[in-house]
Structure formats: structure tokens, C-alpha cells
Short mmCIF file of C-alpha atoms in Angstrom, two decimals:
data_model
loop_
_atom_site.label_atom_id
_atom_site.label_comp_id
_atom_site.label_asym_id
_atom_site.label_seq_id
_atom_site.Cartn_x
_atom_site.Cartn_y
_atom_site.Cartn_z
CA UNK A 81 1.96 33.04 -13.33
CA UNK A 82 1.19 33.49 -9.60
CA UNK A 83 0.78 30.27 -7.64
CA UNK A 84 -2.87 31.00 -6.80
CA UNK A 85 -3.70 31.52 -10.47
CA UNK A 86 -1.90 28.30 -11.36
CA UNK A 87 -4.08 26.36 -8.88
CA UNK A 88 -7.19 27.95 -10.39
CA UNK A 89 -6.17 27.04 -13.94
CA UNK A 90 -5.28 23.49 -12.88
CA UNK A 91 -8.61 23.06 -11.09
CA UNK A 92 -10.64 24.32 -14.04
CA UNK A 93 -8.64 22.15 -16.45
CA UNK A 94 -9.18 19.06 -14.27
CA UNK A 95 -12.92 19.82 -14.10
CA UNK A 96 -13.04 19.95 -17.89
CA UNK A 97 -11.19 16.65 -18.09
CA UNK A 98 -13.68 14.99 -15.72
CA UNK A 99 -16.78 15.99 -17.69
CA UNK A 100 -15.26 15.57 -21.17
CA UNK A 101 -15.94 11.85 -21.75
CA UNK A 102 -19.67 12.25 -21.23
CA UNK A 103 -19.86 15.36 -23.40
CA UNK A 104 -17.88 13.99 -26.34
CA UNK A 105 -19.24 10.43 -26.44
CA UNK A 106 -21.76 11.11 -29.21
CA UNK A 107 -19.97 14.00 -30.90
CA UNK A 108 -17.46 13.98 -33.75
CA UNK A 109 -14.79 15.16 -31.34
CA UNK A 110 -12.62 13.29 -28.85
CA UNK A 111 -11.45 14.17 -25.37
CA UNK A 112 -7.76 14.30 -26.45
CA UNK A 113 -8.65 16.94 -29.06
CA UNK A 114 -10.28 19.13 -26.42
CA UNK A 115 -7.44 18.64 -23.95
CA UNK A 116 -4.80 19.63 -26.50
CA UNK A 117 -6.85 22.69 -27.41
CA UNK A 118 -7.22 23.57 -23.74
CA UNK A 119 -3.47 23.19 -23.29
CA UNK A 120 -2.85 25.55 -26.20
CA UNK A 121 -5.10 28.12 -24.54
CA UNK A 122 -3.23 27.72 -21.25
CA UNK A 123 0.03 28.13 -23.13
CA UNK A 124 -1.00 31.67 -24.02
CA UNK A 125 -0.91 32.58 -20.32
CA UNK A 126 2.30 33.64 -18.58
CA UNK A 127 4.51 30.65 -17.71
CA UNK A 128 5.92 30.34 -14.15
CA UNK A 129 9.58 31.24 -13.78
CA UNK A 130 11.89 28.31 -14.39
CA UNK A 131 9.38 26.26 -16.37
CA UNK A 132 11.01 24.65 -19.40
CA UNK A 133 8.78 22.88 -21.94
CA UNK A 134 11.53 22.18 -24.47
CA UNK A 135 11.50 18.38 -24.97
CA UNK A 136 15.22 18.34 -25.76
CA UNK A 137 16.13 20.06 -22.49
CA UNK A 138 13.53 18.06 -20.53
CA UNK A 139 14.16 14.75 -22.29
CA UNK A 140 14.63 12.69 -19.10
CA UNK A 141 11.35 13.93 -17.63
CA UNK A 142 9.51 13.33 -20.90
CA UNK A 143 10.95 9.82 -21.14
CA UNK A 144 9.95 8.71 -17.64
CA UNK A 145 6.50 10.31 -17.57
CA UNK A 146 5.53 8.84 -20.94
CA UNK A 147 7.12 5.49 -20.00
CA UNK A 148 4.98 5.23 -16.86
CA UNK A 149 1.86 6.29 -18.74
CA UNK A 150 2.32 3.61 -21.39
CA UNK A 151 2.97 0.97 -18.71
CA UNK A 152 -0.26 1.85 -16.91
CA UNK A 153 -2.15 1.79 -20.22
CA UNK A 154 -0.73 -1.64 -21.10
CA UNK A 155 -1.90 -3.07 -17.78
CA UNK A 156 -5.37 -1.67 -18.44
CA UNK A 157 -5.45 -3.09 -21.95
CA UNK A 158 -4.37 -6.54 -20.79
CA UNK A 159 -7.01 -6.62 -18.05
CA UNK A 160 -9.71 -5.47 -20.49
CA UNK A 161 -9.34 -8.34 -22.97
CA UNK A 162 -11.67 -11.27 -22.37
CA UNK A 163 -10.52 -13.52 -25.20
CA UNK A 164 -8.20 -16.27 -23.91
CA UNK A 165 -4.77 -17.01 -25.36
CA UNK A 166 -3.04 -20.16 -24.16
CA UNK A 167 -0.25 -22.43 -25.40
CA UNK A 168 -2.16 -25.35 -23.96
CA UNK A 169 -5.09 -24.50 -26.23
CA UNK A 170 -3.63 -23.84 -29.70
CA UNK A 171 -7.07 -23.10 -31.08
CA UNK A 172 -7.18 -19.86 -29.09
CA UNK A 173 -4.47 -18.40 -31.33
CA UNK A 174 -6.82 -18.60 -34.31
CA UNK A 175 -9.22 -16.17 -32.65
CA UNK A 176 -6.38 -13.60 -32.55
CA UNK A 177 -5.79 -13.82 -36.31
CA UNK A 178 -6.37 -10.12 -36.97
CA UNK A 179 -3.90 -9.23 -34.22
CA UNK A 180 -1.16 -11.40 -35.72
CA UNK A 181 -1.72 -9.80 -39.13
CA UNK A 182 -1.43 -6.31 -37.67
CA UNK A 183 1.71 -7.22 -35.73
CA UNK A 184 3.61 -9.39 -38.21
CA UNK A 185 2.63 -7.66 -41.45
CA UNK A 186 1.26 -4.19 -40.76
CA UNK A 187 3.85 -2.96 -38.27
CA UNK A 188 6.96 -3.99 -40.28
CA UNK A 189 5.39 -2.55 -43.44
CA UNK A 190 4.64 0.71 -41.64
CA UNK A 191 8.19 0.94 -40.29
CA UNK A 192 9.60 0.29 -43.76
CA UNK A 193 7.25 2.75 -45.47
CA UNK A 194 7.97 5.57 -43.01
CA UNK A 195 11.72 4.89 -43.14
CA UNK A 196 11.60 4.98 -46.94
CA UNK A 197 9.65 8.24 -46.89
CA UNK A 198 12.08 9.72 -44.41
CA UNK A 199 15.06 8.70 -46.51
CA UNK A 200 13.71 9.75 -49.92
CA UNK A 201 11.30 12.61 -49.16
CA UNK A 202 12.77 13.82 -45.87
CA UNK A 203 16.41 13.47 -46.89
CA UNK A 204 17.23 11.72 -43.59
CA UNK A 205 20.19 9.46 -42.98
CA UNK A 206 19.21 5.75 -43.02
CA UNK A 207 19.59 5.39 -39.24
CA UNK A 208 17.44 8.45 -38.52
CA UNK A 209 14.86 7.33 -41.08
CA UNK A 210 14.65 3.89 -39.42
CA UNK A 211 14.28 5.54 -36.02
CA UNK A 212 11.43 7.68 -37.29
CA UNK A 213 9.71 4.59 -38.70
CA UNK A 214 10.07 2.69 -35.42
CA UNK A 215 8.86 5.68 -33.39
CA UNK A 216 5.73 6.25 -35.48
CA UNK A 217 4.77 2.64 -36.26
CA UNK A 218 3.11 1.40 -33.02
CA UNK A 219 -0.58 1.92 -32.40
CA UNK A 220 -0.87 3.80 -29.14
CA UNK A 221 -2.67 2.12 -26.21
CA UNK A 222 -3.10 5.49 -24.48
CA UNK A 223 -4.97 7.69 -26.96
CA UNK A 224 -6.88 4.90 -28.72
CA UNK A 225 -9.48 4.41 -25.97
CA UNK A 226 -12.32 5.48 -28.28
CA UNK A 227 -11.68 2.46 -30.51
CA UNK A 228 -10.80 -0.06 -27.80
CA UNK A 229 -12.80 -2.41 -25.63
CA UNK A 230 -14.30 -0.80 -22.56
CA UNK A 231 -13.25 -3.24 -19.88
CA UNK A 232 -13.32 -6.81 -18.58
CA UNK A 233 -16.61 -8.67 -18.54
CA UNK A 234 -17.57 -10.51 -15.37
CA UNK A 235 -20.26 -12.98 -14.41
CA UNK A 236 -22.91 -10.26 -14.10
CA UNK A 237 -22.56 -9.29 -17.78
CA UNK A 238 -24.53 -10.80 -20.64
CA UNK A 239 -21.56 -11.11 -23.01
CA UNK A 240 -17.99 -9.80 -23.21
CA UNK A 241 -17.69 -6.53 -25.10
CA UNK A 242 -14.63 -7.52 -27.10
CA UNK A 243 -16.19 -10.84 -28.10
CA UNK A 244 -18.96 -9.01 -29.94
CA UNK A 245 -16.86 -6.28 -31.60
CA UNK A 246 -13.97 -7.65 -33.62
CA UNK A 247 -12.77 -4.16 -34.63
CA UNK A 248 -12.31 -3.03 -31.05
CA UNK A 249 -10.69 -6.30 -30.07
CA UNK A 250 -8.19 -6.17 -32.96
CA UNK A 251 -7.16 -2.58 -32.24
CA UNK A 252 -6.93 -3.17 -28.48
CA UNK A 253 -4.84 -6.32 -28.71
CA UNK A 254 -2.61 -4.72 -31.37
CA UNK A 255 -1.98 -1.70 -29.14
CA UNK A 256 -1.14 -3.98 -26.23
CA UNK A 257 1.48 -5.98 -28.11
CA UNK A 258 3.10 -3.71 -30.67
CA UNK A 259 4.56 -1.25 -28.16
CA UNK A 260 6.92 -3.94 -26.97
CA UNK A 261 7.55 -5.29 -30.48
CA UNK A 262 8.62 -1.88 -31.81
CA UNK A 263 11.60 -1.85 -29.46
CA UNK A 264 13.86 -4.09 -31.62
CA UNK A 265 13.68 -1.55 -34.44
CA UNK A 266 14.39 1.35 -32.10
CA UNK A 267 17.46 -0.57 -30.92
CA UNK A 268 18.47 -1.23 -34.54
CA UNK A 269 18.42 2.51 -35.25
CA UNK A 270 20.47 3.19 -32.10
CA UNK A 271 23.01 0.56 -33.15
CA UNK A 272 23.23 2.09 -36.63
CA UNK A 273 24.04 5.41 -34.97
CA UNK A 274 26.56 4.07 -32.46
CA UNK A 275 27.93 0.65 -33.47
CA UNK A 276 29.06 1.09 -37.05
CA UNK A 277 28.43 -1.33 -39.90
CA UNK A 278 25.44 -3.67 -39.80
CA UNK A 279 27.75 -6.68 -40.17
CA UNK A 280 29.28 -5.84 -36.77
CA UNK A 281 26.02 -5.89 -34.81
CA UNK A 282 23.41 -7.46 -37.12
CA UNK A 283 23.64 -11.11 -35.98
CA UNK A 284 23.51 -10.20 -32.30
CA UNK A 285 20.58 -7.84 -32.93
CA UNK A 286 18.71 -10.58 -34.78
CA UNK A 287 19.27 -13.24 -32.10
CA UNK A 288 18.99 -11.11 -28.97
CA UNK A 289 17.16 -7.82 -29.64
CA UNK A 290 14.62 -9.25 -32.08
CA UNK A 291 14.11 -12.76 -30.63
CA UNK A 292 15.77 -13.12 -27.23
CA UNK A 293 14.39 -10.01 -25.54
CA UNK A 294 10.88 -10.73 -26.82
CA UNK A 295 11.09 -14.27 -25.41
CA UNK A 296 12.36 -12.99 -22.05
CA UNK A 297 9.54 -10.45 -21.87
CA UNK A 298 6.90 -13.08 -22.61
CA UNK A 299 8.34 -15.62 -20.14
CA UNK A 300 8.66 -13.04 -17.38
CA UNK A 301 5.13 -11.84 -18.07
CA UNK A 302 3.67 -15.34 -17.87
CA UNK A 303 5.65 -16.19 -14.71
CA UNK A 304 4.87 -12.91 -12.96
CA UNK A 305 1.21 -13.09 -13.92
CA UNK A 306 0.89 -16.68 -12.71
CA UNK A 307 2.54 -15.94 -9.35
CA UNK A 308 0.56 -12.74 -8.81
CA UNK A 309 -2.70 -14.44 -9.76
CA UNK A 310 -1.97 -17.22 -7.25
CA UNK A 311 -1.41 -14.57 -4.61
CA UNK A 312 -4.50 -12.56 -5.50
CA UNK A 313 -7.01 -15.36 -5.93
CA UNK A 314 -5.67 -18.48 -4.16
CA UNK A 315 -3.33 -17.40 -1.38
CA UNK A 316 -3.67 -19.77 1.63
CA UNK A 317 -3.84 -16.81 3.99
CA UNK A 318 -7.07 -14.82 3.44
CA UNK A 319 -5.34 -11.72 4.82
CA UNK A 320 -3.17 -11.48 1.69
CA UNK A 321 -5.74 -12.69 -0.83
CA UNK A 322 -6.21 -9.31 -2.51
CA UNK A 323 -9.12 -10.44 -4.70
CA UNK A 324 -11.21 -11.02 -1.57
CA UNK A 325 -9.99 -7.77 -0.06
CA UNK A 326 -10.88 -5.89 -3.26
CA UNK A 327 -7.60 -3.95 -3.25
CA UNK A 328 -7.23 -2.46 -6.78
CA UNK A 329 -3.72 -1.06 -6.30
CA UNK A 330 -2.52 -4.65 -6.71
CA UNK A 331 -2.59 -3.89 -10.45
CA UNK A 332 -0.04 -1.10 -10.00
CA UNK A 333 2.18 -3.40 -7.98
CA UNK A 334 1.97 -5.90 -10.84
CA UNK A 335 3.07 -3.19 -13.29
CA UNK A 336 6.22 -2.37 -11.32
CA UNK A 337 7.07 -5.98 -10.52
CA UNK A 338 6.73 -7.30 -14.08
CA UNK A 339 8.46 -4.31 -15.66
CA UNK A 340 11.36 -4.32 -13.21
CA UNK A 341 11.93 -8.08 -13.44
CA UNK A 342 11.90 -8.06 -17.24
CA UNK A 343 14.23 -5.09 -17.54
CA UNK A 344 16.68 -6.58 -15.04
CA UNK A 345 16.78 -9.80 -17.10
CA UNK A 346 17.24 -7.85 -20.33
CA UNK A 347 13.76 -8.39 -21.76
CA UNK A 348 11.20 -5.94 -23.03
CA UNK A 349 9.31 -4.60 -20.04
CA UNK A 350 6.37 -3.25 -22.04
CA UNK A 351 5.68 -6.71 -23.40
CA UNK A 352 6.09 -8.28 -19.94
CA UNK A 353 3.52 -5.93 -18.39
CA UNK A 354 0.92 -6.69 -21.05
CA UNK A 355 1.49 -10.46 -20.79
CA UNK A 356 1.30 -10.21 -17.00
CA UNK A 357 -2.06 -8.47 -17.23
CA UNK A 358 -3.33 -11.09 -19.68
CA UNK A 359 -2.16 -13.91 -17.39
CA UNK A 360 -3.83 -12.37 -14.34
CA UNK A 361 -6.99 -11.89 -16.40
CA UNK A 362 -7.02 -15.59 -17.26
CA UNK A 363 -7.30 -16.51 -13.56
CA UNK A 364 -10.86 -16.74 -12.27
CA UNK A 365 -12.25 -14.79 -15.24
CA UNK A 366 -15.67 -14.13 -13.77
CA UNK A 367 -14.34 -12.52 -10.58
CA UNK A 368 -15.38 -8.89 -10.18
CA UNK A 369 -11.86 -8.09 -8.94
CA UNK A 370 -10.70 -7.81 -12.54
CA UNK A 371 -13.09 -4.92 -13.04
CA UNK A 372 -11.95 -3.22 -9.83
CA UNK A 373 -8.32 -3.35 -10.95
CA UNK A 374 -9.19 -2.16 -14.44
CA UNK A 375 -11.20 0.79 -13.13
CA UNK A 376 -8.34 1.85 -10.87
CA UNK A 377 -5.77 1.58 -13.66
CA UNK A 378 -8.10 3.35 -16.07
CA UNK A 379 -8.55 6.32 -13.73
CA UNK A 380 -4.81 6.61 -13.18
CA UNK A 381 -4.23 6.44 -16.93
CA UNK A 382 -6.79 9.20 -17.56
CA UNK A 383 -5.06 11.45 -15.04
CA UNK A 384 -1.64 10.88 -16.61
CA UNK A 385 -3.00 11.41 -20.12
CA UNK A 386 -4.73 14.57 -18.97
CA UNK A 387 -1.42 16.02 -17.74
CA UNK A 388 0.55 14.96 -20.82
CA UNK A 389 -2.00 16.29 -23.32
CA UNK A 390 -2.30 19.59 -21.50
CA UNK A 391 1.49 19.96 -21.52
CA UNK A 392 1.58 18.93 -25.18
CA UNK A 393 -0.95 21.65 -25.96
CA UNK A 394 1.10 24.18 -24.02
CA UNK A 395 4.21 23.07 -25.91
CA UNK A 396 2.39 23.62 -29.21
CA UNK A 397 1.78 27.23 -28.27
CA UNK A 398 5.33 27.58 -26.99
CA UNK A 399 7.04 26.50 -30.20
CA UNK A 400 7.54 22.73 -30.25
CA UNK A 401 6.57 22.86 -33.94
CA UNK A 402 9.19 25.53 -34.60
CA UNK A 403 11.37 23.14 -36.64
CA UNK A 404 8.52 21.63 -38.66
CA UNK A 405 8.87 22.11 -42.42
CA UNK A 406 7.11 20.80 -45.51
CA UNK A 407 9.06 17.54 -45.32
CA UNK A 408 7.90 16.84 -41.78
CA UNK A 409 4.30 17.78 -42.53
CA UNK A 410 4.29 15.52 -45.60
CA UNK A 411 5.78 12.66 -43.60
CA UNK A 412 3.24 13.04 -40.80
CA UNK A 413 0.31 13.11 -43.22
CA UNK A 414 1.77 10.14 -45.10
CA UNK A 415 1.97 8.07 -41.90
CA UNK A 416 -1.59 8.78 -40.74
CA UNK A 417 -3.41 8.89 -44.07
CA UNK A 418 -1.43 6.55 -46.35
CA UNK A 419 1.19 4.29 -44.76
CA UNK A 420 -0.82 2.94 -41.84
CA UNK A 421 -4.11 2.42 -43.76
CA UNK A 422 -2.41 0.60 -46.64
CA UNK A 423 -0.18 -1.48 -44.35
CA UNK A 424 -3.20 -2.25 -42.16
CA UNK A 425 -5.20 -3.38 -45.17
CA UNK A 426 -2.35 -5.68 -46.21
CA UNK A 427 -2.11 -7.21 -42.74
CA UNK A 428 -5.87 -7.86 -42.58
CA UNK A 429 -6.11 -9.20 -46.14
CA UNK A 430 -4.08 -12.32 -45.31
CA UNK A 431 -6.12 -14.98 -43.60
CA UNK A 432 -8.84 -17.57 -43.88
CA UNK A 433 -12.05 -16.32 -45.44
CA UNK A 434 -15.35 -17.45 -44.05
CA UNK A 435 -18.76 -16.02 -44.81
CA UNK A 436 -17.23 -13.04 -46.64
CA UNK A 437 -15.05 -12.23 -43.63
CA UNK A 438 -11.34 -12.48 -42.88
CA UNK A 439 -10.52 -12.99 -39.20
CA UNK A 440 -14.16 -12.28 -38.46
CA UNK A 441 -14.00 -8.84 -40.14
CA UNK A 442 -16.02 -7.85 -43.18
CA UNK A 443 -14.62 -5.38 -45.71
CA UNK A 444 -15.95 -2.30 -43.89
CA UNK A 445 -14.57 -3.47 -40.55
CA UNK A 446 -11.19 -4.20 -42.10
CA UNK A 447 -11.10 -0.69 -43.58
CA UNK A 448 -11.85 0.93 -40.22
CA UNK A 449 -9.36 -1.29 -38.38
CA UNK A 450 -6.66 -0.49 -40.91
CA UNK A 451 -7.25 3.26 -40.68
CA UNK A 452 -7.45 3.69 -36.90
CA UNK A 453 -3.82 3.21 -35.99
CA UNK A 454 -3.65 6.08 -33.51
CA UNK A 455 -0.23 7.64 -32.92
CA UNK A 456 0.37 9.00 -29.44
CA UNK A 457 2.24 8.95 -26.15
CA UNK A 458 4.30 5.89 -27.01
CA UNK A 459 5.93 7.75 -29.90
CA UNK A 460 7.09 10.48 -27.52
CA UNK A 461 8.61 7.85 -25.24
CA UNK A 462 10.50 6.05 -28.01
CA UNK A 463 11.97 9.28 -29.34
CA UNK A 464 13.05 10.42 -25.87
CA UNK A 465 14.54 6.97 -25.19
CA UNK A 466 16.51 6.91 -28.44
CA UNK A 467 17.77 10.47 -27.98
CA UNK A 468 19.12 9.46 -24.57
CA UNK A 469 21.03 6.49 -25.97
CA UNK A 470 22.50 7.87 -29.21
CA UNK A 471 23.38 11.19 -30.83
CA UNK A 472 20.34 11.71 -33.06
CA UNK A 473 20.88 14.01 -36.02
CA UNK A 474 18.18 16.68 -36.40
CA UNK A 475 16.62 15.90 -33.01
CA UNK A 476 14.56 19.06 -32.84
CA UNK A 477 13.19 18.42 -36.34
CA UNK A 478 12.22 14.92 -35.23
CA UNK A 479 10.40 16.28 -32.17
CA UNK A 480 8.48 18.73 -34.36
CA UNK A 481 7.60 16.04 -36.91
CA UNK A 482 6.54 13.45 -34.34
CA UNK A 483 4.46 16.00 -32.43
CA UNK A 484 2.76 17.13 -35.63
CA UNK A 485 1.98 13.51 -36.52
CA UNK A 486 0.47 12.85 -33.08
CA UNK A 487 -1.70 15.98 -33.25
CA UNK A 488 -2.82 15.12 -36.79
CA UNK A 489 -3.69 11.60 -35.64
CA UNK A 490 -5.61 12.88 -32.63
CA UNK A 491 -7.63 15.28 -34.80
CA UNK A 492 -8.25 12.98 -37.78
CA UNK A 493 -9.11 9.91 -35.75
CA UNK A 494 -11.00 11.93 -33.15
CA UNK A 495 -13.27 13.47 -35.77
CA UNK A 496 -13.87 10.21 -37.63
CA UNK A 497 -14.15 7.64 -34.84
CA UNK A 498 -17.83 8.26 -33.95
CA UNK A 499 -19.17 8.26 -37.54
CA UNK A 500 -16.91 5.33 -38.48
CA UNK A 501 -18.11 3.11 -35.65
CA UNK A 502 -21.72 4.11 -36.33
CA UNK A 503 -21.20 3.27 -40.02
CA UNK A 504 -20.00 -0.21 -39.07
CA UNK A 505 -22.96 -0.79 -36.79
CA UNK A 506 -25.45 0.27 -39.46
CA UNK A 507 -23.97 -1.97 -42.14
CA UNK A 508 -23.14 -5.09 -40.17
CA UNK A 509 -24.55 -8.10 -41.92
CA UNK A 510 -27.52 -9.55 -40.13
CA UNK A 511 -27.18 -13.08 -38.89
CA UNK A 512 -23.35 -13.24 -38.94
CA UNK A 513 -21.73 -13.22 -35.53
CA UNK A 514 -18.03 -12.23 -35.67
CA UNK A 515 -17.19 -14.82 -33.02
CA UNK A 516 -19.04 -17.51 -34.94
CA UNK A 517 -17.13 -16.46 -38.07
CA UNK A 518 -13.89 -17.11 -36.19
CA UNK A 519 -14.93 -20.57 -35.00
CA UNK A 520 -13.97 -23.33 -37.43
CA UNK A 521 -16.71 -25.64 -38.62
CA UNK A 522 -16.51 -29.19 -37.25
CA UNK A 523 -14.89 -31.61 -39.71
CA UNK A 524 -17.25 -33.89 -41.61
CA UNK A 525 -17.69 -37.34 -40.19
CA UNK A 526 -15.66 -40.02 -42.05
CA UNK A 527 -18.62 -42.38 -41.85
CA UNK A 528 -21.67 -41.57 -43.98
CA UNK A 529 -24.92 -41.51 -42.08
CA UNK A 530 -26.83 -44.76 -42.17
CA UNK A 531 -29.97 -44.83 -44.21
CA UNK A 532 -32.95 -45.72 -42.21
CA UNK A 533 -34.96 -48.64 -43.53
CA UNK A 534 -38.45 -47.52 -44.45
CA UNK A 535 -41.05 -48.89 -42.08
CA UNK A 536 -42.76 -52.10 -43.21
CA UNK A 537 -46.39 -51.90 -44.10
CA UNK A 538 -48.61 -53.08 -41.31
CA UNK A 539 -49.45 -56.75 -41.58
CA UNK A 540 -52.78 -58.42 -40.99
CA UNK A 541 -53.95 -58.44 -37.45
#
């Protein structure tokens, strides 16, 4: 393709990406669906000499581009959440009940279900089956924007968006946390491929990869967020107080600082970035600077997603699904349509009931939350990462299967998200506030109320 024609195609594609959100907001179609379709159309054009869209040959590029995209998305997700979470206020953890169910129950069940399907239906080796489960289990923070909160609320707003929509809050907070928490299982699959018997590496994996690295990521995130918030909002020198300067690129600096520090200390950088964003968000919550940072990060994320989805569409036309067979198609459909919904329902079924709700979600909201576990860019990163650290059997088949699953998720969830959210709005029970449903009733007083003595009849004057 001549260079001039390439500029023209890129300009037209970017124009489409700019106007897409407004056009698709009320339609049963999502922007990612259109971008993938546009990429497939571009893939029919002649490709410039030297361009290689094979993910196996371009694994390093795929890994780093998707890694950066997920990091930017995690910062945006953390800044968007208004609901506090603090060790000094244990009651705040109760308001995240749906998130804990999705993380501690749904994600392990999804990993196990996909691994079992891969082993029995797909005929994969146990290590490869576990890798596939870990790759496809996390809910993606990049492509799930249609079912996530819109952004941070500030003092000019009437009420925080996520505080009034428990479905969006649950899916957003899940997407922010489970990308980091899927890493231990990716590492377990790599160890199964490279380190021999489980007895040789199991105890260390349990203590360090599953517990230690998570703890390091959280601690680094809290420390980095606290220091950066002090700098942004309370620096003694006004010249470096970025909140007063309104400099939104501070959020990108926070991404690199938190991620680099956590990785150097051996922790999970994805988790550190999300916790950093949450910690910064907790400082001076009503300051409009949070919105400025979120808008900057959101625009950068949209640009990165635009490029990745276009290239994914081009790769679809150029044969990335060439190794897909009936096993892979069945596995992909099983993840999106069976494994995630059932595991999500199990994770949201456990909890305190109040007013017909569990974790503030009624039965319809739990069904929608369980179903909308969007697969996306994070899965591409995990597969590229694992392939760079271990000899993965059937790598090209895995790329075809994971890509098919992502496309199926984009189409299925993109078509259903608008009617599903409208269905919830129409059937929400009047008079029950989801936040009020999460707030425990005050305990009864141990002392019974005193009975008032009836007034004496008026005496003679």
C-alpha cells in the first residue's frame, strides 16, 4: 500500500473512531464491534511491504502494546471509582461485597471450568489447559467500557454514578482487580511447563506467587498513591502541586512509577497501578483534578484500543483464525456463554440478603453482572507473556482460540449491552436504593423505650 494511501486510510479510520461512541450509544452495537469490522475491511487492502501481523512472530510487540493498554485502562478504572475502600474503615469492605464474590469465587471457578474444558474437550495437556483458563478468566477493563462507570464524580455532581448503579460498579471494580489476580495462575501454568512436578514448585508458588506478590503489589500501590497524592494535592511548593496546575499527564507518570516500582520489587504491577489510582482518588475526592486525569487517561486508552482493534480486525482477515477448529470454537463459546455466566451467578449468590437483594443486586442485576464478563485485550497480553516465558504447546491454536473468544465476546456483549441495561432500568424495584440496601441497619437499642405516663386529668382551678 503506498504511503499516501496508508495515511488516507488511517485518517478515515480515526475519524470513524471519533464519531463512533455517539453513534452507537443507543444502538444494539458497540464501538469495538465496528472497529473490528473496519479492521477486517482494511485487511482486504494490500499490506505494506515488511508488515507482519502474525502474533507468534510479533509476540514481543503484541505483549508490550497490550501491556501498556491494560495499564492505562487500570489507571482510568481506579480513578473512576467513587466508593471508598480503607483498612481504617472496615465497614467500607462490605460495600464491595459483589466485587469480592466475583474475585474470590467467580474467577477461580472460571479458570477451573475453562481448564477442565480444555483438558477434556480440547485434548490439551494440563499445563496448557490451565494457561488457557488463566488467560480467558479475567474480565477486561479495556473493552468493558459500555458496562462500567463513566468517571469520577466531583463536587459539582448531584451523586456519584457508581453509587447509584451497582451493576456498573461491580463490573468496573472486578475488571480493575482481577487482571492482577489472574497472574498467579499464569505463573502456575508456566511453572508446570518449565519446572517439573508440582511438589517441586508448589509451596513456593503458594507463598510467593499467590500471596507474596499480591501483597507487594497492594503495598506498593498504597505507598505510591499516598506519596503521589501528597505531591499532587498538598505539596508545600505551589509550583509542583499538579492538582492546582491542572496537569493531567500526572496520571501517566503515576502509571509508570507504580508499575516500575512493583515489578522491581517482584510484585504484580497491574494490581499496584489500580491500587495507586484508588489511593490517589481517595485524596481530596471532590477536587475536579480527578476528572481531568481520568479524561486524559480515557482518551489515551481509546486511542490505544482503536489501534489494537483495527489491527485485530486486519489479523482476522489475514488468517489469525487459521488454526481454529471445532474444539476451539466450542471452548470459546463455552467460556462466554456458559462458564462465565454460571461462575458469575455462583459468586453473586453468596452474601447477605436484604430486601430481596444480595450485595445490593436484585436477581435481574445479578444475572446481567454474571453474564457481562467481557474478554479482551488482557487475554492477548497474558498469552503473549506466557509464550515468551515457556515453550507453549499448540501456540498458534491458542492464538486462534483466544482471538475467536475475544471476537465472540465483543459481538455477544456488544449486541446485548444496550437492551440488557435498559431491561434493568425498566424493572428496578421502586423505592429500593442499591446503596441503602448495602448499608446495614443500626442495631436495636439494648434499652427498651420508656413508656410515657399519660397526662393527668386537669384538676379544679
